[in-house]
Coordinates of C-alpha atoms in Angstrom, one line a residue:
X1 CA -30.4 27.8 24.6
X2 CA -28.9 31.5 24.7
X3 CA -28.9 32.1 28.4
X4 CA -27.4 35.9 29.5
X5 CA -27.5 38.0 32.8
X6 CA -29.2 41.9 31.4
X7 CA -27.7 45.0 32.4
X8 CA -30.0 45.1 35.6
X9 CA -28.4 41.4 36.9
X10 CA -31.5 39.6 35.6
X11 CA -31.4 36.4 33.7
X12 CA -33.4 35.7 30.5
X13 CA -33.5 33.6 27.6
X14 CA -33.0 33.7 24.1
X15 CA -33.5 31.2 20.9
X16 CA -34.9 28.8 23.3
X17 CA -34.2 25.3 22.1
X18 CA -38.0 24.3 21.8
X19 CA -37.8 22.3 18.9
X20 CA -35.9 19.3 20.8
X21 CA -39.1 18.7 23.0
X22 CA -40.8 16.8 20.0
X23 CA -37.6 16.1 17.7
X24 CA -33.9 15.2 18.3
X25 CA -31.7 15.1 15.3
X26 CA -29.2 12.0 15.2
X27 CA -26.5 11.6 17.6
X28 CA -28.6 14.7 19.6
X29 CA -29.1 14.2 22.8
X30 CA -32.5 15.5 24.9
X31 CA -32.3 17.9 27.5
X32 CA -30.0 17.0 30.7
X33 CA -33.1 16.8 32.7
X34 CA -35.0 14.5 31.1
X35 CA -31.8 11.9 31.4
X36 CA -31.5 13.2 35.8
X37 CA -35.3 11.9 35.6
X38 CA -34.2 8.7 34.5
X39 CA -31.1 8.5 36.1
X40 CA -32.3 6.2 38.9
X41 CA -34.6 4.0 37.0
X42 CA -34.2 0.3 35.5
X43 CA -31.6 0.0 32.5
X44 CA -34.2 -1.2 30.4
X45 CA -36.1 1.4 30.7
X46 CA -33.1 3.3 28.5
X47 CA -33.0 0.5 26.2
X48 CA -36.9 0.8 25.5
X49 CA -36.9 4.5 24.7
X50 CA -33.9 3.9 22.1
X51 CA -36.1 1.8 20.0
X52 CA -38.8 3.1 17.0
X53 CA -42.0 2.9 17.8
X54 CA -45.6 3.9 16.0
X55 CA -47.7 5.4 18.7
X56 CA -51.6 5.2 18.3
X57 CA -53.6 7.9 19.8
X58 CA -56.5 6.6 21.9
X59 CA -59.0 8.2 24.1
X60 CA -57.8 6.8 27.3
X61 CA -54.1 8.8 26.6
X62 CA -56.1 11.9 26.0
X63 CA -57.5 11.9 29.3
X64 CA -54.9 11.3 31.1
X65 CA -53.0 14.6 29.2
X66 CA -56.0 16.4 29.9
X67 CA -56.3 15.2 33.5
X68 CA -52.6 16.8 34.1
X69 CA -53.6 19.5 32.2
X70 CA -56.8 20.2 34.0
X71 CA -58.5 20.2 30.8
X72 CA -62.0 18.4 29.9
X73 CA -60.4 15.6 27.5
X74 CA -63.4 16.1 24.9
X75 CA -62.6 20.4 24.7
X76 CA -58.9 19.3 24.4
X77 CA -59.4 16.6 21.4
X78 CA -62.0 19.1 19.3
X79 CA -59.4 21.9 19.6
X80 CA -57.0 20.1 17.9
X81 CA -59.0 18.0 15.5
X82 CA -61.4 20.9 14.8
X83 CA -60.4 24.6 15.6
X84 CA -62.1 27.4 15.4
X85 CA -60.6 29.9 13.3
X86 CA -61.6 34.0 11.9
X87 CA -62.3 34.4 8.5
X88 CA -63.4 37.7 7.8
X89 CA -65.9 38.3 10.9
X90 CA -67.2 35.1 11.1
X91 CA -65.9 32.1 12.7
X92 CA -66.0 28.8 11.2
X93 CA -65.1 25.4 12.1
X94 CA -61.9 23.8 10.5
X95 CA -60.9 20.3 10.1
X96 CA -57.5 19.4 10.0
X97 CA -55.8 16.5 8.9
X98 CA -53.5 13.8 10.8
X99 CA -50.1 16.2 10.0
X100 CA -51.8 19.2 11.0
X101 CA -52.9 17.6 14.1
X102 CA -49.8 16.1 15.0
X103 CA -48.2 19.8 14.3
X104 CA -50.5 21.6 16.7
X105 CA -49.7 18.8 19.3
X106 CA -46.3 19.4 18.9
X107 CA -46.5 23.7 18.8
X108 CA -48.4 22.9 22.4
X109 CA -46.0 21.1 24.0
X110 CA -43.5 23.7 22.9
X111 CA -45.4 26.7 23.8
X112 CA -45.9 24.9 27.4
X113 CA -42.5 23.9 27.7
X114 CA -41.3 27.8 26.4
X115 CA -43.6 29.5 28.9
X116 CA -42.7 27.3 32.0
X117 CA -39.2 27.9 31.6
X118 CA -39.4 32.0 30.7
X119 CA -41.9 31.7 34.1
X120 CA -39.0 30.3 36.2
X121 CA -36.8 32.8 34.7
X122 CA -39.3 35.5 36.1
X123 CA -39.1 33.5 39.6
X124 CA -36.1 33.6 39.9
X125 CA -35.4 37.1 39.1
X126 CA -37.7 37.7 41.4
X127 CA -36.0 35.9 44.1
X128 CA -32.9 37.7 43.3
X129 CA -34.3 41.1 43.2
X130 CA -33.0 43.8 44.8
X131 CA -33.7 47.2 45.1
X132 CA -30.6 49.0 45.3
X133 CA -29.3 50.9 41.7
X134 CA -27.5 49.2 39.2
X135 CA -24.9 51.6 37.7
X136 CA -22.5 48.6 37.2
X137 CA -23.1 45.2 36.4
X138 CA -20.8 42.0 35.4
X139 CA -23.1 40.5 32.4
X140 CA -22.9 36.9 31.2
X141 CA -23.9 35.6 27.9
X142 CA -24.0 31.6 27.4
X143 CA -24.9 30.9 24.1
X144 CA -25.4 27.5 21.7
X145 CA -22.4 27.1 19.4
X146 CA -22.6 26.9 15.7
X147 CA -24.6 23.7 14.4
X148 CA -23.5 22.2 11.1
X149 CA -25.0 18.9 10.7
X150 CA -26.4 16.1 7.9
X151 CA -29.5 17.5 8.2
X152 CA -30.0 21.3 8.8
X153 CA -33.3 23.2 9.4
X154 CA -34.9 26.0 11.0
X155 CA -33.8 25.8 14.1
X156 CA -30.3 25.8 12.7
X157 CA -30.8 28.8 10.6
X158 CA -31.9 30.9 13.9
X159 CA -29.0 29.4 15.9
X160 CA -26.7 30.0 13.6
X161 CA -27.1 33.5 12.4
X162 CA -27.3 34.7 16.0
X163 CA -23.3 33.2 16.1
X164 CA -23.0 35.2 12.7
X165 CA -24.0 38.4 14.7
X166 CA -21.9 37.6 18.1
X167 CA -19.1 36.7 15.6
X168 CA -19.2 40.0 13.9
X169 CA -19.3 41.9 17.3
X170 CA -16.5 40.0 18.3
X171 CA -14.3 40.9 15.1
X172 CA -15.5 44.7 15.3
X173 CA -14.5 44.9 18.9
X174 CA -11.2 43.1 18.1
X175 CA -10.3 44.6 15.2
X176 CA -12.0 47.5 14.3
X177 CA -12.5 49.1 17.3
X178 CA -9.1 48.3 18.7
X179 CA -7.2 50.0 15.9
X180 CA -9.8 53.2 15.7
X181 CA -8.5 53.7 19.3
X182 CA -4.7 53.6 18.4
X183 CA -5.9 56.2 15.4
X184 CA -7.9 58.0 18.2
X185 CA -5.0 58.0 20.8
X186 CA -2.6 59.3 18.6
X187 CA -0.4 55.9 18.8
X188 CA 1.2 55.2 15.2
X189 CA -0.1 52.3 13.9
X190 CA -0.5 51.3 10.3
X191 CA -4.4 49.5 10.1
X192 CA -4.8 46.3 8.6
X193 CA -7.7 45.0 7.2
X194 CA -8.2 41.4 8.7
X195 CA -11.0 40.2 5.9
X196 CA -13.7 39.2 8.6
X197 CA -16.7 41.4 8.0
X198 CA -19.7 39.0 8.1
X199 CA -22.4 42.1 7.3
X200 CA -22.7 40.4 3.7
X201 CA -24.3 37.3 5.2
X202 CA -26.0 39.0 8.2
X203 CA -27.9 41.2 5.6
X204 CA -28.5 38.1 3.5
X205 CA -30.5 36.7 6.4
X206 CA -31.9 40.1 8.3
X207 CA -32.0 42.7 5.6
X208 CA -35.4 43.2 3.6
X209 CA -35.9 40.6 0.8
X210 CA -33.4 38.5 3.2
X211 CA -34.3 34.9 3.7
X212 CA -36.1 35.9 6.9
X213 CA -38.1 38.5 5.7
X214 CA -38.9 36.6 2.6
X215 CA -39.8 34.1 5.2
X216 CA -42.3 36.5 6.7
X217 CA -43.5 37.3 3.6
X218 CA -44.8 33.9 2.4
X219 CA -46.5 33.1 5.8
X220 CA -48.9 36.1 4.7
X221 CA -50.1 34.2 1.8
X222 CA -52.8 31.3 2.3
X223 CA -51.6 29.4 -0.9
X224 CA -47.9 29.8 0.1
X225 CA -46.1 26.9 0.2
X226 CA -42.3 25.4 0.6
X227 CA -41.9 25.4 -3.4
X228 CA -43.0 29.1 -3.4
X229 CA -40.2 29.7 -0.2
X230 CA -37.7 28.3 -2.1
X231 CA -38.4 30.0 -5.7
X232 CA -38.6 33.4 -4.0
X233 CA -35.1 32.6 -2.6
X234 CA -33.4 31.4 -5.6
X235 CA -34.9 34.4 -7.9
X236 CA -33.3 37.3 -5.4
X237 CA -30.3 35.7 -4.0
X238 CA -29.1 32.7 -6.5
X239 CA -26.3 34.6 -8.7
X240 CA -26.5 37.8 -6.7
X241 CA -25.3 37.0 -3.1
X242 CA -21.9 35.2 -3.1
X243 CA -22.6 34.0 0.6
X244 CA -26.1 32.2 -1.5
X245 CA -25.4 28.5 -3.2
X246 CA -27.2 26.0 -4.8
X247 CA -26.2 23.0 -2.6
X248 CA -24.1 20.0 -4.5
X249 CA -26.3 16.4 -4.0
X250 CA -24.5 13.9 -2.4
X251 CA -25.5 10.6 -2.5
X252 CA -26.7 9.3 0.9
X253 CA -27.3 12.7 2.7
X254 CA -30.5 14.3 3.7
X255 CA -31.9 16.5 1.3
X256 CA -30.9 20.1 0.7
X257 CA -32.7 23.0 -0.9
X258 CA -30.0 26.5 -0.6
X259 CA -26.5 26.4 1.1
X260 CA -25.1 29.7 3.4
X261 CA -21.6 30.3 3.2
X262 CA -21.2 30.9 7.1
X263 CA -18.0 32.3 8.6
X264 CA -18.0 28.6 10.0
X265 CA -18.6 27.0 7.0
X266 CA -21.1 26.0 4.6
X267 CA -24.1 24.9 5.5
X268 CA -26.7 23.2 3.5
X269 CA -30.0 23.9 4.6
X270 CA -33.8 22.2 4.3
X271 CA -36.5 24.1 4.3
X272 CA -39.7 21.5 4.6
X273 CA -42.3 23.2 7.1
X274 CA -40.4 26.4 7.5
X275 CA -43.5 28.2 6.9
X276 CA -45.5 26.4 9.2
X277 CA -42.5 26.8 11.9
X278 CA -42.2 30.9 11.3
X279 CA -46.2 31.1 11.7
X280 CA -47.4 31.6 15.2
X281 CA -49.3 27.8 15.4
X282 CA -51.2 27.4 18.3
X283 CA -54.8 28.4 17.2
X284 CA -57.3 30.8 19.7
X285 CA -59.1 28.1 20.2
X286 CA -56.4 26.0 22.1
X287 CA -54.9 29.0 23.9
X288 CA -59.0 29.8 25.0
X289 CA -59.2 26.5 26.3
X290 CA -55.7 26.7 28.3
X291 CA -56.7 29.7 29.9
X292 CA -59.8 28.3 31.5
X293 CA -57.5 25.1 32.8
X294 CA -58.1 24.0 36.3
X295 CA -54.5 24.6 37.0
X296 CA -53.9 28.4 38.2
X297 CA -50.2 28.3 36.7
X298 CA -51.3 26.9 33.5
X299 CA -54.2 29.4 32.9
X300 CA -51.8 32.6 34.2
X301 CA -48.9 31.5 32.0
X302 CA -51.8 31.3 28.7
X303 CA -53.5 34.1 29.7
X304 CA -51.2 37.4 28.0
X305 CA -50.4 34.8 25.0
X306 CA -48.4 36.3 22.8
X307 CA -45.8 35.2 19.4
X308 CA -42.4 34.7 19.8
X309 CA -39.8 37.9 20.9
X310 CA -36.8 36.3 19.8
X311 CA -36.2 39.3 17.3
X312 CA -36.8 42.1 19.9
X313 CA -34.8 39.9 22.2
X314 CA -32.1 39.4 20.0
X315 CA -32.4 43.4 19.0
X316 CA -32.1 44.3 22.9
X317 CA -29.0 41.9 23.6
X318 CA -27.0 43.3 20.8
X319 CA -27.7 47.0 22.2
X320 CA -27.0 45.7 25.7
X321 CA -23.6 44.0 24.4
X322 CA -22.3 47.2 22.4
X323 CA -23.2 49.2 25.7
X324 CA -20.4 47.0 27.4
X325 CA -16.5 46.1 28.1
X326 CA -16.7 42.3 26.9
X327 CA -14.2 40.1 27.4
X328 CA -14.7 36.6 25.1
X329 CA -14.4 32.8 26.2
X330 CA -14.4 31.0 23.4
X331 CA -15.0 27.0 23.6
X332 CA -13.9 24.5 21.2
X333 CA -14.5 21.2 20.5
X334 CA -12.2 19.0 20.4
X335 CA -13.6 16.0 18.5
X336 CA -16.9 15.6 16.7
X337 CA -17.5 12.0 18.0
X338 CA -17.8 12.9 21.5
X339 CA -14.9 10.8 22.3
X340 CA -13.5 12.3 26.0
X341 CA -9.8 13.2 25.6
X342 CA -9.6 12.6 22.3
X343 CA -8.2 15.8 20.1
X344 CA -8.6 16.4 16.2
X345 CA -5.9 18.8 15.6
X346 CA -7.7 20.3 12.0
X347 CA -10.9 20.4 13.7
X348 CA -9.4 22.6 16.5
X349 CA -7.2 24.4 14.3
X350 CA -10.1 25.5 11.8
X351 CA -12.6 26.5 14.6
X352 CA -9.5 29.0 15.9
X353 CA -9.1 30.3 12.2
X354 CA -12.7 30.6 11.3
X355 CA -13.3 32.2 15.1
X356 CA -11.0 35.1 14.4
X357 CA -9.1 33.5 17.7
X358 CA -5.5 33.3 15.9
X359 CA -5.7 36.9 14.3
X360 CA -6.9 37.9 17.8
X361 CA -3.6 36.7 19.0
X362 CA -1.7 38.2 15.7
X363 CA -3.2 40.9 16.5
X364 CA -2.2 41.3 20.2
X365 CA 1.0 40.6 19.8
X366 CA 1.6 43.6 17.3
X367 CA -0.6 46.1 19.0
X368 CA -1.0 47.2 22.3
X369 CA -4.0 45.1 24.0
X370 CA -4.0 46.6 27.8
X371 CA -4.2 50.1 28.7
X372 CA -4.8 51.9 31.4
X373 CA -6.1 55.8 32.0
X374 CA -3.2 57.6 32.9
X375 CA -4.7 58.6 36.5
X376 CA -5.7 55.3 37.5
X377 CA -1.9 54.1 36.4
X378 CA -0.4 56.9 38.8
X379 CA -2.4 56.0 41.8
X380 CA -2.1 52.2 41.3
X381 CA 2.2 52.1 40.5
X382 CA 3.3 54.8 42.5
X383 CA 4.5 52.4 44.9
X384 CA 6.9 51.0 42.5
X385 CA 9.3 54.4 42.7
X386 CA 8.0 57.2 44.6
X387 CA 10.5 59.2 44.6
X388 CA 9.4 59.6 40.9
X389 CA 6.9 61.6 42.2
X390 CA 7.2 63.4 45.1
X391 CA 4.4 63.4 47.7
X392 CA 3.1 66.6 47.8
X393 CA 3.9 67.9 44.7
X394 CA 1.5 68.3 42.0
X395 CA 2.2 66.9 38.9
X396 CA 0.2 66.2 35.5
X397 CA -1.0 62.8 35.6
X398 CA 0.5 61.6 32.0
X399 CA 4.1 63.7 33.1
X400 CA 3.8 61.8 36.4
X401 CA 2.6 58.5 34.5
X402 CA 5.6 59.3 31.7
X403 CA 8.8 59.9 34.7
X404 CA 7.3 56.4 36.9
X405 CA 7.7 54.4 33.7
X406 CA 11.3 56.1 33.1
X407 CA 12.3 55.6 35.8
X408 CA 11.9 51.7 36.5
X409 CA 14.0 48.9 35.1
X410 CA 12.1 47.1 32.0
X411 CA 11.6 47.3 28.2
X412 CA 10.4 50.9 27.4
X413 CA 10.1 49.8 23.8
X414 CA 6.4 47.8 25.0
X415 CA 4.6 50.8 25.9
X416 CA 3.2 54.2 24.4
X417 CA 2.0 57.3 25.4
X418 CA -1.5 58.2 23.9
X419 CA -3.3 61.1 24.9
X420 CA -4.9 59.9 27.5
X421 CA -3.6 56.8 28.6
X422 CA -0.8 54.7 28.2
X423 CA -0.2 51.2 26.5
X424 CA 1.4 48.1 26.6
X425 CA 2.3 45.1 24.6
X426 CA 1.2 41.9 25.8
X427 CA 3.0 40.7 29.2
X428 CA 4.2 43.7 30.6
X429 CA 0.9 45.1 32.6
X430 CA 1.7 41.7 34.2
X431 CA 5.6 42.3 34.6
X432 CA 3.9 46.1 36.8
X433 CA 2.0 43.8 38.8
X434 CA 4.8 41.0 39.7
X435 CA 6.9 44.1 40.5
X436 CA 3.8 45.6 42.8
X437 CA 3.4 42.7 44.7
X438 CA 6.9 42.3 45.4
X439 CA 7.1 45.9 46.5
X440 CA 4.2 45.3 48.8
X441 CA 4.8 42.2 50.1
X442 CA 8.1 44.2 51.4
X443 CA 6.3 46.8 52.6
X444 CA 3.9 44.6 54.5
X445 CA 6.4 42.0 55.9
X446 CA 8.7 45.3 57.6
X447 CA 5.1 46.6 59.2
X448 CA 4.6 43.3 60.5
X449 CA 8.8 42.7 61.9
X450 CA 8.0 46.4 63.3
X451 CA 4.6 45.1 64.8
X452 CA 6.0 41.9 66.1
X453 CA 9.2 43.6 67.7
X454 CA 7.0 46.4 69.5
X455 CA 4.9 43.6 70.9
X456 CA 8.3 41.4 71.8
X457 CA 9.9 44.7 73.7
X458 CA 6.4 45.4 75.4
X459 CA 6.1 41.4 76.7
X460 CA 9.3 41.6 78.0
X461 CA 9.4 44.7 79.8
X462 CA 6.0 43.0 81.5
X463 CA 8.5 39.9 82.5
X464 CA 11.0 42.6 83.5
X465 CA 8.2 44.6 85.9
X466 CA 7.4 41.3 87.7
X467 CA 11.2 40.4 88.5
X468 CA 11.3 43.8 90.4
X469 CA 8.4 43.2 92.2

């Protein structure tokens, strides 16, 4: 799941993994919590859930679900076998077959799971609410990492094109942006084009006639199926998008119908059910019946039910992030087997290419990656020579920031003047720090010998007082 703190210091959610209450893809594992549950049970109670079963529905299983649900089992068994759905202005009993069944059992115990979770996101912003203004904030966004497995669906699409968009704010901040300020600072710098704009894949997915809206599209039409999905697809993107492929079959692997050409990798995607996974499928009749449950917190959580946000939210993170001074962690794994201390050198080496980590660094190293306002840099290094600039006096901030720099002993070929502030190269903000704290800690240790003799001359003029007396 994408977890992130707002601008306003509350947490939220976004791309909630709902899809691994009902389904885990191989070698996945469930959510920690469901393994804490089980944590102090009997062994073989691991050992009985790793095996394949057929589960039979019976009556007796559906009141117990409807017990815990403070539902009537009967109400709970006809919405699902036979919903009540609009056509036109009349409603009309449909019957639904064992797959649709078995998909509106699974879209329930998602839509549960989704809005329990959001709800203790609202608790606890709630409980960490406070009422004092919020100029400044510290944001944190935790998100999933890219997924590129055997078998690649839906899920993976959404998860994966929100690292497409992170990816690409990344790369603008670190290479776009970072060069347009040398340009805008009037440092002399020759731009180089790094080759990582992702916006040709982005707009393959976002853009209209992408594959989402093409997505949106075919959920409109009652005879719409997968085979229609996939023909739209191939007739506006195969041949005309480079980052569009037909995937290559290979023997032994999960079927594939298109392939992306992520800045990851390629990734060969399946598209059975999409259309019933885009469409909002919990039916009025189901969400009716939830709202009149016996349990306060289930009928409140039911009762403003509404589609997935995930595209506002998405929308509103990306305008939150641009709004912002980010600063990047980026995690890498180290093996795909899960093996602890084991490291796969090409693995690690082609997640730091494909990241954009490595031309970050190339990029550091020939530019000028801290800077300070030329104020802020007077106040703060002062200390370091101030007879640079006399107390007292006024001088400009850049002259004064310009003379303090000439004057101390280091490499004045890693810095420049812009117009207005000053930058480094990499390593010697920290060489002005070591240097501060030295100054200070001199500073501080002669207040505290001057402190520690005044007290010493004052204790013994006490000792001297009471040998008079």
């Amino acid at each position: 799941n994408n977890t992130f703190f707002d601008f306003s210091g509350e947490s939220g959610a976004d791309l909630l993994e709902k899809s691994r209450v009902t389904y885990q893809l191989k070698a996945e594992r469930d959510y920690h919590i469901f393994y804490q549950i089980l944590s102090q049970k009997k062994p073989e109670l691991l050992a009985f859930l790793r095996k394949n079963f057929t589960f039979t529905c019976i009556y007796s299983d559906a009141d117990k679900v409807a017990y815990l649900m403070g539902l009537n089992s009967a109400d709970l068994i006809k919405c699902l076998c036979h919903p009540r759905v609009k056509v036109g202005n009349e409603w009309v009993t449909k019957g639904q077959n064992v797959q649709q069944v078995n998909y509106s059992i699974g879209a329930l115990s998602k839509s549960v799971y989704e809005k329990m979770f959001l709800w203790m996101v609202v608790r606890i912003n709630q409980s960490l609410d406070t009422k004092q203004p919020r100029q400044y904030f510290i944001g944190v966004l935790d998100i999933a990492g890219f997924e590129i497995f055997d078998f690649n669906t839906f899920e993976q699409l959404c998860i994966n094109f929100t690292n497409e968009k992170l990816q690409q704010f990344f790369n603008h901040h670190m290479f776009v942006l970072e060069q347009e300020e040398y340009k805008k600072e009037g440092i002399e710098w020759t731009f180089i084009d790094f080759g990582m704009d992702l916006q040709a894949c982005i707009d393959l997915i976002e853009k209209p006639m992408g594959i989402m809206s093409i997505l949106e599209e075919e959920c409109m039409f009652p005879k719409a199926s997968d085979a229609t999905f996939k023909a739209k697809l191939y007739d506006n993107h195969l041949g005309k998008s480079n980052n569009f492929q037909k995937p290559r079959v290979v023997k032994g692997k999960p079927e594939a119908h298109f392939a992306l050409m992520h800045y990851a990798g390629t990734v060969d995607y399946n598209i059975n059910n999409w259309l019933v996974k885009n469409k909002d499928p919990l039916n009025e009749t189901v969400v009716g019946l939830y709202q009149k449950s016996n349990l306060k917190l289930l009928s409140f959580l039911f009762l403003n039910y509404a589609g997935s946000e995930s595209g506002k939210n998405k929308l509103n993170l990306m305008t939150n992030l641009r709004s912002t001074h980010p600063h990047f962690v980026r995690c890498i794994i180290p093996n795909e087997t899960k093996t602890p201390g084991a490291m796969e050198n090409p693995l690690v080496m082609h997640q730091l290419r494909c990241n954009g980590v490595l031309e970050g660094i190339r990029i550091c190293r020939k530019g000028f990656p801290n800077r300070i306002l030329y104020g802020d840099f007077k106040q703060r290094y002062r200390i370091l020579n101030p007879a640079a600039i006399p107390e007292g006096t006024f001088i400009d901030s850049k002259k004064g920031a310009e003379k303090l720099l000439g004057s101390l002993d280091i490499d004045h070929n890693q810095y420049k003047f812009g117009h207005t502030k000053v930058f480094f190269k990499a390593g010697l903000l920290g060489q002005l720090e070591e240097m501060r704290d030295e100054r200070l800690s001199l500073i501080i240790t002669g207040i505290q010998a001057r402190a520690r003799g005044l007290l010493a001359r004052m204790e013994f003029q006490k000792i001297v007082e009471r040998r008079s007396k």
